[in-house]
Every structure is written in structure tokens, then in C-alpha cells.
CSV table of C-alpha atoms in Angstrom, one decimal:
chain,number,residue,atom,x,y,z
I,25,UNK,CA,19.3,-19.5,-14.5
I,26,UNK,CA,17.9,-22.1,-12.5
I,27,UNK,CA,14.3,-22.9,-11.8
I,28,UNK,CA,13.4,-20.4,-9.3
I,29,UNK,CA,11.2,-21.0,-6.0
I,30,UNK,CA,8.5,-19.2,-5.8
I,31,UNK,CA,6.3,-18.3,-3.2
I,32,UNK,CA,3.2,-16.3,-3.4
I,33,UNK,CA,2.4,-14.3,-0.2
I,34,UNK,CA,-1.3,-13.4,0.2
I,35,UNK,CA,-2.8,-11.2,3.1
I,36,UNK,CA,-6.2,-11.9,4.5
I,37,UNK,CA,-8.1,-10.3,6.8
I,38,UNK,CA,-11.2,-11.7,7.0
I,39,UNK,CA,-11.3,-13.6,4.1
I,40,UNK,CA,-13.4,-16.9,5.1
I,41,UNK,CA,-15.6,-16.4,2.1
I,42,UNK,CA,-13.0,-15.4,-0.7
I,43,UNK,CA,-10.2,-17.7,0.1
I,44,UNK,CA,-11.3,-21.2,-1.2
I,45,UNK,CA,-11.7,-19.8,-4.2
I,46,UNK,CA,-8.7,-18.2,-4.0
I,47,UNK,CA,-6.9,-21.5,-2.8
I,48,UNK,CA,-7.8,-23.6,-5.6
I,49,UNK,CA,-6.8,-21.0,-8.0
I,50,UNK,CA,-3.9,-20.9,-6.8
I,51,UNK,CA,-3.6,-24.7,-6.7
I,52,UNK,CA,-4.2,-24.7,-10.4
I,53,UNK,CA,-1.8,-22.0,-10.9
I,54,UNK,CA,1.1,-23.8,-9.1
I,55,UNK,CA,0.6,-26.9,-11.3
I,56,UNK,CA,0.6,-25.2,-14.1
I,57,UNK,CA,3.9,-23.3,-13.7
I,58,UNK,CA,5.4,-26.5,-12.1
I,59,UNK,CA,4.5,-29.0,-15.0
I,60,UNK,CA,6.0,-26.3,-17.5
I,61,UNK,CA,9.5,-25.6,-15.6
I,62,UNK,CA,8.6,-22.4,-14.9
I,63,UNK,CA,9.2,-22.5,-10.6
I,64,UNK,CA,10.4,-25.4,-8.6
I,65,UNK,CA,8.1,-27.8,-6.9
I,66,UNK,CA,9.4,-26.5,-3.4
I,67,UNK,CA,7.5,-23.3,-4.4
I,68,UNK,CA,4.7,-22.3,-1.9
I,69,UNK,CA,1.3,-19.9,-1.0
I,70,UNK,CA,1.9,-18.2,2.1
I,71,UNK,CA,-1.1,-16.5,3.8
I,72,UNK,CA,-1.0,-14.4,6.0
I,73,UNK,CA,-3.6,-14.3,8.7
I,74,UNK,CA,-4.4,-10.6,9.2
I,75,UNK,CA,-5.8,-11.0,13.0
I,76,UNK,CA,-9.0,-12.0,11.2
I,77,UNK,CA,-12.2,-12.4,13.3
I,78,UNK,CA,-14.1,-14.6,11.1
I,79,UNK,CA,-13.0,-18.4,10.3
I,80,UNK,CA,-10.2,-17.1,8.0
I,81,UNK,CA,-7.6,-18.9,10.3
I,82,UNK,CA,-9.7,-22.2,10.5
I,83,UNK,CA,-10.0,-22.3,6.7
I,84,UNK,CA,-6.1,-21.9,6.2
I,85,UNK,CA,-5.1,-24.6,8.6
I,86,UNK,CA,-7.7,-26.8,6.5
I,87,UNK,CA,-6.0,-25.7,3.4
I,88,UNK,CA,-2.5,-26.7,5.1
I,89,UNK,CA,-3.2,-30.1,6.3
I,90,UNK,CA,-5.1,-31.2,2.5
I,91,UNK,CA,-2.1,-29.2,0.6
I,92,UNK,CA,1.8,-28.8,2.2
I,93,UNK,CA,2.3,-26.1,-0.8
I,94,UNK,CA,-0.3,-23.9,1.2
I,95,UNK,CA,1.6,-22.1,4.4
I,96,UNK,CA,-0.4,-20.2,7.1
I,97,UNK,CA,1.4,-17.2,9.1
I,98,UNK,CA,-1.4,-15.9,12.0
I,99,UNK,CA,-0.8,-12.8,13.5
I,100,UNK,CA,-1.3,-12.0,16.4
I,101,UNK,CA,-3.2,-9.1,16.4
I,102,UNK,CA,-4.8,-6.7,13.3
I,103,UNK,CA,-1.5,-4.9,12.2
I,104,UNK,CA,-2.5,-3.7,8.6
I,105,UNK,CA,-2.5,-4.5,5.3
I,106,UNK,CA,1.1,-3.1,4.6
I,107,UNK,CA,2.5,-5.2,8.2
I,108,UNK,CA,0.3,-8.0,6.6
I,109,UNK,CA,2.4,-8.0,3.2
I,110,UNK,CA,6.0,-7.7,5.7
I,111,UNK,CA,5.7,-10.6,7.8
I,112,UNK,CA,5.0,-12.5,5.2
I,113,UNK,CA,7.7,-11.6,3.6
I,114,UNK,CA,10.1,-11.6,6.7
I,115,UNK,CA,8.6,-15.3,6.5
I,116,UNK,CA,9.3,-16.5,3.8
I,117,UNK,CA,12.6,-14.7,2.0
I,118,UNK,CA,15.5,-17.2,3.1
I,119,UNK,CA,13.1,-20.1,1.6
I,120,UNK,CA,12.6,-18.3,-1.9
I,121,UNK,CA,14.5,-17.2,-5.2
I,122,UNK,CA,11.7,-14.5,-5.2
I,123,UNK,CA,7.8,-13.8,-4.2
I,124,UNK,CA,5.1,-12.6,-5.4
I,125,UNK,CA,2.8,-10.4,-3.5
I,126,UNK,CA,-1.2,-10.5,-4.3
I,127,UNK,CA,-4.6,-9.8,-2.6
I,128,UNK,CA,-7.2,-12.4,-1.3
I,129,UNK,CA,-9.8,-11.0,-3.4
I,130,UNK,CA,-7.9,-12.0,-6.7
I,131,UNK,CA,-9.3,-9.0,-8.8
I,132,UNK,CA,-5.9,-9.2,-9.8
I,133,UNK,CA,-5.4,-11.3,-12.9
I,134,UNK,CA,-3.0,-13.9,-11.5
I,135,UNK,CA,-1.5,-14.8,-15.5
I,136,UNK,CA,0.3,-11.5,-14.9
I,137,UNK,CA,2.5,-13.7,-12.9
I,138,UNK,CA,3.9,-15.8,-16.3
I,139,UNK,CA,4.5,-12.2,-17.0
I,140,UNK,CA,6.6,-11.8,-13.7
I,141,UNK,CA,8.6,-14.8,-14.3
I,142,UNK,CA,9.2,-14.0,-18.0
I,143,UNK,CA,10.8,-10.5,-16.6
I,144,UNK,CA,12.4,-12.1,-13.6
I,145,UNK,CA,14.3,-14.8,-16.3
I,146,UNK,CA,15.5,-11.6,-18.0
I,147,UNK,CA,17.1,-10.0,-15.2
I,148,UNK,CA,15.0,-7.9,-13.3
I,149,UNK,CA,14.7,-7.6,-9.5
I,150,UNK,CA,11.4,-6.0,-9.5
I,151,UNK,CA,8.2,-6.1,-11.3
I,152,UNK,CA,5.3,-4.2,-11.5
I,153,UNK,CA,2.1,-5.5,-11.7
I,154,UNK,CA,0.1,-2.3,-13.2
I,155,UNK,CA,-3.7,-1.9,-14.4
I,156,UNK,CA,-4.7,-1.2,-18.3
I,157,UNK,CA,-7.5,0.6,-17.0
I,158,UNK,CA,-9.7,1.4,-14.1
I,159,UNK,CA,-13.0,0.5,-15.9
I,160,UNK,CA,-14.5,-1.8,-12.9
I,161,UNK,CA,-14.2,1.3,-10.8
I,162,UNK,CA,-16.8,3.6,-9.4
I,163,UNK,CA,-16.4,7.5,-11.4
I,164,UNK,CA,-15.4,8.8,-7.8
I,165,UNK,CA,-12.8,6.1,-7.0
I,166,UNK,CA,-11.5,6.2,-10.5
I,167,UNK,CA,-11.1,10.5,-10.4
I,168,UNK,CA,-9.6,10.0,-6.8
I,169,UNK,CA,-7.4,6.9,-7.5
I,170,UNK,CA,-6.0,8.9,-10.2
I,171,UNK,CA,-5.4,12.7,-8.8
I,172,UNK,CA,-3.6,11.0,-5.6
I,173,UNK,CA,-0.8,9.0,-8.0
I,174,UNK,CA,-0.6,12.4,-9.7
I,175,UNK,CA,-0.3,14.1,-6.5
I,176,UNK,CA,2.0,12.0,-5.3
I,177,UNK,CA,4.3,12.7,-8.5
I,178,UNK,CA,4.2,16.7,-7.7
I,179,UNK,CA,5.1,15.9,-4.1
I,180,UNK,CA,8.4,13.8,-6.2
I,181,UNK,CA,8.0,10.4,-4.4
I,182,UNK,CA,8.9,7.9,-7.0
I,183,UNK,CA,5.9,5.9,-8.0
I,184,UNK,CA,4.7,3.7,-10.8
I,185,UNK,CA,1.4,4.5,-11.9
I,186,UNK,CA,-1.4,2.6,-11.5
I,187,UNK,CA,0.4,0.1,-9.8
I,188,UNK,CA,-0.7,-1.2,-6.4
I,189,UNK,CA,0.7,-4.5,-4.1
I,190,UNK,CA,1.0,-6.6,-7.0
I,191,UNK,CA,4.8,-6.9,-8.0
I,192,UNK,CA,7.5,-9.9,-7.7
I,193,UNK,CA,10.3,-9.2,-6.1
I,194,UNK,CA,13.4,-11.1,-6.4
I,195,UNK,CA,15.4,-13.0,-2.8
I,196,UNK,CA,18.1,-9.8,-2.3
I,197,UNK,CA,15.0,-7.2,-3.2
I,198,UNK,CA,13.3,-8.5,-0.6
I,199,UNK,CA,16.3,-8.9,1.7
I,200,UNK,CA,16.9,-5.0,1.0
I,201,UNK,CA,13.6,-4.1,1.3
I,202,UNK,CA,13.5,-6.0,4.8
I,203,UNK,CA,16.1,-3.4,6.2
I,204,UNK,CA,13.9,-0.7,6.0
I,205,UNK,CA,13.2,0.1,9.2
I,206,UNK,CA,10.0,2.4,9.3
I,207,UNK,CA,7.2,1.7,11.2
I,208,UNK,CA,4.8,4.6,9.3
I,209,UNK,CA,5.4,2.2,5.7
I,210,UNK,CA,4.5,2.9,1.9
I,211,UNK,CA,5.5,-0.1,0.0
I,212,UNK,CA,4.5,1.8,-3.4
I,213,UNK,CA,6.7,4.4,-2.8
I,214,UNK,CA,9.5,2.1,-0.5
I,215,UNK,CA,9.8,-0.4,-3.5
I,216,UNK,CA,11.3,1.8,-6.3
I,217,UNK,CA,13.6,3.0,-3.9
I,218,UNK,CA,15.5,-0.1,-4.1
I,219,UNK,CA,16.9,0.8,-7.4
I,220,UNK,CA,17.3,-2.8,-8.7
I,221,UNK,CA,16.2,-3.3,-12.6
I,222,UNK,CA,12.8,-3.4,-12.9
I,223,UNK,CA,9.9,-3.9,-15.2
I,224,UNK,CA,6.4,-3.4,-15.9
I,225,UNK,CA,3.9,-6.2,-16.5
I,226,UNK,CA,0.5,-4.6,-17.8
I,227,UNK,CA,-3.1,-6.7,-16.6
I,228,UNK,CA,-6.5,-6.2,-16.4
I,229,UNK,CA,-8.6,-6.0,-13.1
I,230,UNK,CA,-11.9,-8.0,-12.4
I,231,UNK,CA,-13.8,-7.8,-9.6
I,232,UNK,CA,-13.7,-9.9,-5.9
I,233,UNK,CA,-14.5,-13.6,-6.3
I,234,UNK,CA,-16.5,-13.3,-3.2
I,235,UNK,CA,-16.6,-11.3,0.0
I,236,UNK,CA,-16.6,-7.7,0.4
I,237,UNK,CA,-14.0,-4.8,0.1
I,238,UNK,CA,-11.8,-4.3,3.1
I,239,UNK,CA,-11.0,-0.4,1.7
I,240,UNK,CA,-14.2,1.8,2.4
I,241,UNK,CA,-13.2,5.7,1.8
I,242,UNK,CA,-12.2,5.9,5.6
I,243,UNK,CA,-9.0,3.5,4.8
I,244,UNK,CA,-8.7,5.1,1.6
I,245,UNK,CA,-8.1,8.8,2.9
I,246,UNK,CA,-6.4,7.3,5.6
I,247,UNK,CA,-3.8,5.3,2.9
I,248,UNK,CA,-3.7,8.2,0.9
I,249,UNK,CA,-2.2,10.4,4.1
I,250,UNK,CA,0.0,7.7,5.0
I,251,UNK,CA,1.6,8.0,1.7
I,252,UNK,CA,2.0,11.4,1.5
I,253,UNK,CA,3.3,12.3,5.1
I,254,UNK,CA,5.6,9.4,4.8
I,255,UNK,CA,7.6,10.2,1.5
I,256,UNK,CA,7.2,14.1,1.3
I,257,UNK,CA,7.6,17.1,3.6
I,258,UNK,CA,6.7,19.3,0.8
I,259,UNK,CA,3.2,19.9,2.7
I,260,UNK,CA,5.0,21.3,5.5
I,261,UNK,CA,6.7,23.8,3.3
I,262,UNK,CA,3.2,24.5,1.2
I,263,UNK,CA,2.1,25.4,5.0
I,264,UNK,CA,4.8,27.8,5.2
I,265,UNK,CA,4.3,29.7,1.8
I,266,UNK,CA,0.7,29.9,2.6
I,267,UNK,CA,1.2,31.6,6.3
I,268,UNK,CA,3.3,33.8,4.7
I,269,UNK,CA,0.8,34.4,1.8
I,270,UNK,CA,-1.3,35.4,4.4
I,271,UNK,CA,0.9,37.4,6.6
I,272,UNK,CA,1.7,39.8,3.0
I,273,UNK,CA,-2.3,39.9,3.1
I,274,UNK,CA,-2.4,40.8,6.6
I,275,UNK,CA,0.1,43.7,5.9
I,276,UNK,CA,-1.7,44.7,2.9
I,277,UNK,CA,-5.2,44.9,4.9
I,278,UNK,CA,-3.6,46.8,7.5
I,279,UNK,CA,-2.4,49.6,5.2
I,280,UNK,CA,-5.7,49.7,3.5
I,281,UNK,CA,-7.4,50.4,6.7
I,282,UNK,CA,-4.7,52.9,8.0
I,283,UNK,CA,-5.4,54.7,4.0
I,284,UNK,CA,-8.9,54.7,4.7
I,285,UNK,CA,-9.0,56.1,8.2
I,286,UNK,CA,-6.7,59.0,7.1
I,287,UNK,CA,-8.9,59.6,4.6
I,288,UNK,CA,-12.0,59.7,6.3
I,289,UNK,CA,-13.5,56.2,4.4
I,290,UNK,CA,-14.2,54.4,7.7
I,291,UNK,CA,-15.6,51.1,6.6
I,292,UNK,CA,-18.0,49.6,9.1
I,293,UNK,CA,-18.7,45.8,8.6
I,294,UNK,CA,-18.4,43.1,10.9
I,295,UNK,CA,-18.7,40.5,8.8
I,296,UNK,CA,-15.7,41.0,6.9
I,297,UNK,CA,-13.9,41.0,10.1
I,298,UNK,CA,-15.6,37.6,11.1
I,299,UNK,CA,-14.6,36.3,7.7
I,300,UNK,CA,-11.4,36.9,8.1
I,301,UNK,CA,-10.7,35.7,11.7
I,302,UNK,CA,-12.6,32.2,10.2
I,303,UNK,CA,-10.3,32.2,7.2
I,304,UNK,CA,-7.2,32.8,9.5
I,305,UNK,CA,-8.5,30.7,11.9
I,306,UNK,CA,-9.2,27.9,9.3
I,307,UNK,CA,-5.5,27.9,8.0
I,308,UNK,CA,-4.2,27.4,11.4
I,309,UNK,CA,-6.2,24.8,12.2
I,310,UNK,CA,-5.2,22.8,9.2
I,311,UNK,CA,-1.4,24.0,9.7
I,312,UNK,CA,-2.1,22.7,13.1
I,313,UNK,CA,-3.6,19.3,11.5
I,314,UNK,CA,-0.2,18.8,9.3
I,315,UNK,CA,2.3,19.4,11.6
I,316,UNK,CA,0.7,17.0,14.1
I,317,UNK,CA,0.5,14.1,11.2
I,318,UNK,CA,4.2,14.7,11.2
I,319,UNK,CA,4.9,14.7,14.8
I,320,UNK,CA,2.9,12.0,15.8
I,321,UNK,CA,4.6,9.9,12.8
I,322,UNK,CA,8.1,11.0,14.5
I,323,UNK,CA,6.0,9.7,17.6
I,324,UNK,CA,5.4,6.0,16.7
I,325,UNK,CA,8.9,5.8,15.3
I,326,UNK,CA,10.9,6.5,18.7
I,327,UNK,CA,9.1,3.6,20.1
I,328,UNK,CA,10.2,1.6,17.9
I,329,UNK,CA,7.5,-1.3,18.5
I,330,UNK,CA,7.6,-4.2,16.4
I,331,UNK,CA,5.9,-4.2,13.1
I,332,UNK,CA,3.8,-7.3,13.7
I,333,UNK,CA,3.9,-10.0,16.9
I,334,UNK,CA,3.6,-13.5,15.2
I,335,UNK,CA,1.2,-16.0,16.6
I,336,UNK,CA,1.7,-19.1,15.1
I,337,UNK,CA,3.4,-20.4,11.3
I,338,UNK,CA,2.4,-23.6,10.0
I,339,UNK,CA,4.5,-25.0,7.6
């Protein structure tokens, strides 16, 4: 096999703090894999300007004009983290043998990716970055992080657990993954679709070299949703059995209260009556909820916009 070109593609959204850390880092990586014959020197950092609205943009062009191997992709507007990751990708795939996807923050251990390569040399189209543990996370994050992968698993999308945006993917995984055409996207649960040989590199996590976390609970549920709605309509059918559950129970309260007035046993109690027109009430609010996640997904799919509108790519 022939030395491969590499690029790494890193999203940033507001990132002025963390990325000249993260720059010469990955400076110090590329020379290293270089001067051992692990990547060709044509290999490149891409990052991926996230509509930022602090100097992010300013300190990439810097990085550019000191250092060719450092790319810059702006967008033109905040499209998310996972539109983030596919324009740079859409970038950068004819120029690469395969790329590596990462965060700003680097609490990612980037010697995984001698890992990556090793796997990508052996055959493999995809590979996994995956966490040994979650010991730098918070109790609550740790419990929920956990219970959604293994909620996800019950709802059968196909995921790898613990694994998050960290993975190489090899020229024609990309190329396949690129013809996915969903705007509502999952890349976790979009990337073992593929089917090509993969493998598994295991790493542990640190915490951000600088800066602060850009997923606060709200994006968290919110990324949580988008991955269930998008790879599973088994909530819609869990909706389903549980207005019938409570139509059976309906039927069953009704013949308790025709029993009881034949014999004389009128119960009197309003709030039992209240309770139940809450509970009801309650159910078909959240059936209401459900369906409407799925509609409005069907929504933003007819219109087809485009997943990201690029500003400017300096090479």
C-alpha cells in the first residue's frame, strides 16, 4: 500500500481560545507521522469554520498563511456540528486517501490516530475511535451518555458504543457516505451503515485544552432526539401500543362503573375523574409531541435546502 494522504478535518465553532493549541499539536503530529512514512507530506488539517462569532476565522487564516498544511473552510452561516463535520468532508475527499475526523477541544487523544493508520494499513475502511472509560465525566452525564447508547441499541440502530466523531474513514467511505442525502443527520448511526470493514481503536479522554464546552444539556437532549427520530420509528409504534393500553383501560373502567351502578356502589370522587382526564390528556400530548418530531423532520427534508452554504476555502 502506498503512503496514504491524510487529512484531518476539525470543526470549530468558536474556538479562538482552544485552537492554537490545537494547531501546534497538530503541527507536531503531522511531522511526526511524516518523518516516520506513516502519511504523505501532501497530507493536511482542514478546519472548518462553524459560522463562529468570535476570532476563530481570523486565527485560521493566521494559521494558513504561517503553515500551507493548515486549510480553512468558513461557512457561511452556523449549520451544526454534524453539517460542520460534512463540508469538510465534501472538501476535502477527492484530495485524500482517507480523513480523520476530531474536535477542537482535543479531549480526544490524538495518538489514537497511529492506531487509525495501523488499522487503515490492514484493510479497513472505517475506524472507530472509542473511549476506555467515561471517568472525566460528571455522574449525570456519565448515567445519561450511557442509557441513550443503550437506548439506542433497543430501538436497533446500529451503533458502536462509546464511540463519538472520532473515526477515520477511508477515500470511497467517505465518497459513500457523501451520497447520503438527509438533511435530519446521525453520523454515529449513518457510519456503520456503510458496511465496509471496520475496526475499533480504544483511547482515553482528557479534558478541553482551553475554552468551554459547546454541548450544555439543551444540545445534548436535542442530539439525543435527533438520533433517535432519525434511525428508529419504533417510538411511533411504542405510541400506538400505549393508546391502546389505554383504550383496554378505558373499556375496563367503563364496565367497572356500569358493575357498580347496577349494583348500587355509586362511587363519588372527582378527583379520580380529574386524574384520569390529566393522565389521558398527558399521553396525548406527548403522542402529539412524537408525531410532530416526525413530521416536521419529513418537513425539512422536502425542501431539500442545502446542508451548508460555503463562504470562503483557503487552501
Amino acid at each position: 500500500m502506498k503512503t496514504p494522504v491524510l487529512y484531518i478535518v476539525i470543526p470549530c465553532y468558536n474556538e479562538e481560545e482552544a485552537l492554537p493549541i490545537t494547531a501546534a499539536r497538530m503541527g507536531e503530529l503531522l511531522d511526526d507521522l511524516t518523518g516516520k512514512g506513516l502519511i504523505a507530506p501532501e497530507s493536511r488539517v482542514t478546519l472548518v469554520d462553524d459560522g463562529s462569532r468570535d476570532k476563530t476565522w481570523e486565527v485560521i487564516c493566521a494559521l494558513n498563511e504561517k503553515d500551507k498544511r493548515f486549510e480553512g473552510v468558513k461557512l457561511a452561516h452556523n449549520a451544526g456540528h454534524m453539517n460542520a463535520l460534512w463540508a469538510g468532508m465534501s472538501m476535502v475527499c477527492e484530495h485524500c486517501d482517507a480523513l480523520v475526523t476530531i474536535d477542537a477541544d482535543l479531549q480526544d487523544d490524538v495518538n489514537a490516530i497511529y492506531g487509525f493508520l495501523e488499522k487503515y494499513r490492514e484493510g479497513c475502511d472505517v475506524v472507530y475511535g472509542v473511549r476506555n472509560s467515561r471517568r472525566t465525566d460528571t455522574a449525570f452525564k456519565r448515567s445519561t451518555a450511557q442509557g441513550f447508547y443503550k437506548l439506542m441499541k433497543k430501538l436497533g440502530v446500529e451503533m458502536v458504543y462509546n464511540a463519538a466523531d472520532y473515526r477515520l474513514l477511508s477515500r470511497r467511505a467517505v465518497e459513500a457516505l457523501l451520497q447520503f442525502g438527509e438533511v435530519n443527520m446521525f453520523l454515529r448511526g449513518m457510519v456503520p451503515l456503510l458496511g465496509f470493514k471496520s475496526a475499533e481503536v480504544y483511547y482515553e479522554r482528557g479534558e478541553r485544552v482551553a475554552g468551554e464546552s459547546k454541548y450544555p444539556l439543551k444540545k445534548m437532549v436535542a442530539f439525543a432526539v435527533e438520533g433517535i427520530t432519525s434511525f428508529s420509528n419504533k417510538p411511533i409504534r411504542f405510541v400506538t401500543l400505549l393508546g391502546l393500553i389505554c383504550a383496554l383501560l378505558g373499556v375496563a373502567m367503563a364496565v367497572y362503573v356500569i358493575v357498580s351502578l347496577i349494583g348500587g356502589h355509586s362511587v363519588a370522587g372527582w378527583a379520580s375523574t380529574i386524574m384520569s382526564i390529566w393522565l389521558l390528556g398527558g399521553f396525548q400530548l406527548i403522542a402529539l409531541g412524537l408525531i410532530g418530531e416526525y413530521v416536521g423532520k419529513i418537513y425539512m427534508e422536502t425542501k431539500r435546502r442545502p446542508k451548508f452554504i460555503l463562504e470562503e476555502y483557503r487552501k
